[in-house]
Tab-separated table of C-alpha atoms in Angstrom:
chain	number	residue	atom	x	y	z
A	29	MET	CA	48.373	98.321	68.730
A	30	PRO	CA	45.986	100.835	67.432
A	31	SER	CA	42.362	101.107	68.932
A	32	GLY	CA	39.717	99.076	66.941
A	33	GLY	CA	42.053	96.146	66.274
A	34	SER	CA	43.662	97.432	63.065
A	35	VAL	CA	47.939	96.789	62.777
A	36	TYR	CA	49.703	99.364	61.109
A	37	ASN	CA	53.489	99.260	59.806
A	38	THR	CA	54.743	102.726	59.139
A	39	ALA	CA	56.943	102.603	56.248
A	40	THR	CA	59.162	105.760	54.244
A	41	ASP	CA	58.260	106.616	50.761
A	42	GLY	CA	61.894	107.231	49.418
A	43	SER	CA	61.342	111.008	49.039
A	44	GLY	CA	63.217	112.642	51.889
A	45	GLY	CA	62.120	110.684	54.887
A	46	ARG	CA	58.414	111.556	54.582
A	47	GLN	CA	56.565	108.839	56.141
A	48	THR	CA	53.146	106.809	54.996
A	49	THR	CA	51.073	104.563	57.079
A	50	VAL	CA	50.153	101.402	55.463
A	51	GLN	CA	47.467	98.738	56.632
A	52	ARG	CA	48.326	95.082	56.663
A	53	THR	CA	44.473	94.551	55.669
A	54	ALA	CA	45.502	91.903	53.216
A	55	GLN	CA	47.869	89.936	55.468
A	56	ILE	CA	45.347	89.970	58.476
A	57	ALA	CA	42.683	88.846	55.526
A	58	SER	CA	44.969	86.107	54.570
A	59	HIS	CA	45.529	85.298	58.085
A	60	THR	CA	41.476	85.026	58.607
A	61	ALA	CA	41.137	83.059	55.546
A	62	ALA	CA	43.663	80.582	56.780
A	63	MET	CA	42.195	80.153	60.327
A	64	LYS	CA	38.508	79.538	58.780
A	65	LEU	CA	40.277	76.879	56.503
A	66	LEU	CA	41.708	75.122	59.345
A	67	ILE	CA	38.493	75.189	61.071
A	68	VAL	CA	36.567	73.735	58.056
A	69	LEU	CA	38.998	71.021	57.935
A	70	CYS	CA	38.916	70.294	61.509
A	71	LEU	CA	35.467	69.900	61.140
A	72	LEU	CA	35.675	67.617	58.278
A	73	ALA	CA	38.208	65.494	60.378
A	74	VAL	CA	35.804	65.287	62.965
A	75	ALA	CA	32.693	64.406	60.649
A	76	LEU	CA	34.935	61.403	58.818
A	77	ALA	CA	36.167	60.188	61.774
A	78	ARG	CA	32.813	59.302	63.218
A	79	PRO	CA	31.618	55.878	63.616
A	80	GLU	CA	28.664	54.177	61.923
A	81	ARG	CA	27.628	56.919	59.832
A	82	ASN	CA	25.256	54.670	58.106
A	83	ALA	CA	22.716	53.879	61.458
A	84	GLN	CA	19.661	52.905	60.656
A	85	VAL	CA	16.237	53.608	62.887
A	86	VAL	CA	15.364	50.748	64.201
A	87	SER	CA	12.450	51.838	65.993
A	88	ASN	CA	9.967	54.714	66.080
A	89	PHE	CA	6.988	55.607	67.426
A	90	ASN	CA	5.168	59.097	67.285
A	91	GLU	CA	1.933	60.092	68.690
A	92	LEU	CA	-0.127	63.273	68.653
A	93	ARG	CA	-3.315	63.611	70.593
A	94	GLU	CA	-6.103	65.980	70.289
A	95	ASP	CA	-5.509	67.639	73.587
A	96	ASN	CA	-2.080	68.858	72.364
A	97	SER	CA	0.186	66.329	74.038
A	98	TYR	CA	2.560	64.165	72.317
A	99	ASP	CA	5.075	60.982	72.624
A	100	PHE	CA	7.419	60.012	70.397
A	101	GLN	CA	10.541	57.426	70.860
A	102	PHE	CA	13.009	56.235	68.447
A	103	GLU	CA	15.994	53.647	68.216
A	104	THR	CA	19.162	53.411	65.899
A	105	SER	CA	21.079	50.720	65.020
A	106	ASN	CA	24.195	52.184	66.842
A	107	ASN	CA	22.407	52.275	69.726
A	108	ILE	CA	21.036	56.111	70.193
A	109	LEU	CA	17.787	56.259	71.749
A	110	ARG	CA	15.626	59.020	72.118
A	111	GLU	CA	12.304	59.432	74.087
A	112	GLU	CA	9.995	62.494	74.759
A	113	SER	CA	6.645	63.590	75.761
A	114	GLY	CA	5.160	66.857	76.022
A	115	LEU	CA	2.052	68.931	76.632
A	116	SER	CA	0.968	72.087	75.191
A	117	TYR	CA	-0.843	74.475	77.617
A	118	PRO	CA	-2.464	77.277	75.375
A	119	GLY	CA	-2.802	81.083	76.669
A	120	ASN	CA	-5.472	83.572	76.357
A	121	GLU	CA	-3.822	85.282	73.606
A	122	PRO	CA	-2.726	84.075	70.260
A	123	GLU	CA	1.087	83.030	70.545
A	124	THR	CA	1.283	82.723	74.143
A	125	GLY	CA	1.083	79.940	76.555
A	126	ARG	CA	3.674	77.016	77.274
A	127	TYR	CA	4.966	73.451	76.581
A	128	VAL	CA	6.365	70.921	78.934
A	129	GLN	CA	8.486	68.828	77.800
A	130	THR	CA	9.995	65.553	79.373
A	131	GLY	CA	12.439	63.150	77.646
A	132	SER	CA	15.660	61.558	77.579
A	133	TYR	CA	18.359	60.387	75.022
A	134	GLU	CA	21.263	57.926	75.282
A	135	PHE	CA	24.324	56.910	72.898
A	136	VAL	CA	27.129	54.621	73.676
A	137	HIS	CA	30.450	55.589	73.274
A	138	PRO	CA	33.254	53.680	71.158
A	139	ASP	CA	34.789	52.712	74.251
A	140	GLY	CA	31.501	51.125	75.457
A	141	THR	CA	30.322	53.473	78.128
A	142	VAL	CA	26.839	54.731	78.165
A	143	THR	CA	25.658	58.462	78.380
A	144	SER	CA	22.164	58.799	79.209
A	145	ILE	CA	20.630	62.157	79.946
A	146	GLN	CA	17.048	63.023	81.120
A	147	PHE	CA	15.873	66.532	80.782
A	148	ILE	CA	12.761	68.677	81.625
A	149	ALA	CA	11.806	71.871	79.523
A	150	ASP	CA	9.340	74.445	80.282
A	151	GLU	CA	8.854	77.921	81.262
A	152	ASN	CA	11.945	77.600	83.654
A	153	GLY	CA	14.354	76.543	80.659
A	154	PHE	CA	16.091	73.528	79.734
A	155	ARG	CA	17.454	71.465	82.491
A	156	PRO	CA	19.111	68.286	82.107
A	157	LEU	CA	20.217	65.808	84.526
A	158	GLY	CA	22.671	62.875	83.868
A	159	ALA	CA	25.713	61.768	85.802
A	160	VAL	CA	28.083	63.550	82.928
A	161	ILE	CA	26.160	66.737	83.780
A	162	PRO	CA	28.071	68.708	86.766
A	163	GLN	CA	25.154	69.810	89.397
A	164	ILE	CA	25.581	73.430	90.712
A	165	THR	CA	24.910	72.899	94.808
A	166	GLU	CA	24.749	76.454	95.474
A	167	GLN	CA	23.892	79.988	93.725
A	168	VAL	CA	26.896	81.991	92.047
A	169	ASN	CA	26.924	85.472	92.523
A	170	ILE	CA	28.487	86.670	89.309
A	171	GLN	CA	28.991	89.998	90.922
A	172	ASP	CA	31.824	88.024	93.004
A	173	ALA	CA	33.175	86.389	90.002
């Protein structure tokens, strides 16, 4: 295959063996369009298979305080629970500073199992913790990978 990812066919033009190169651009475009359609159809199937698309919010709480801290919580009729608290630490310059957010979310799978995730998000990134999230117990040197 030539560099750049293009696929070429060599064909004769019928005039004494002189050859021309014909790029299969139309065929590649057709395969690309078919793959995009397949992906869209798969996403549509997943969306339609999802249970309880008409879930209602059964409780909702929001509080924003003057010190730029906040709390919110909601629960839905299909047993999704989400809670979060946060605090803003302003910086010395505009658009500086940091947020510290802690929270959790919980949902019930169709088979009845419950997944619960707790998290902290701050200057060190988003750090989730839960039974379904693998924990790294040692440092991995990517140079060795």
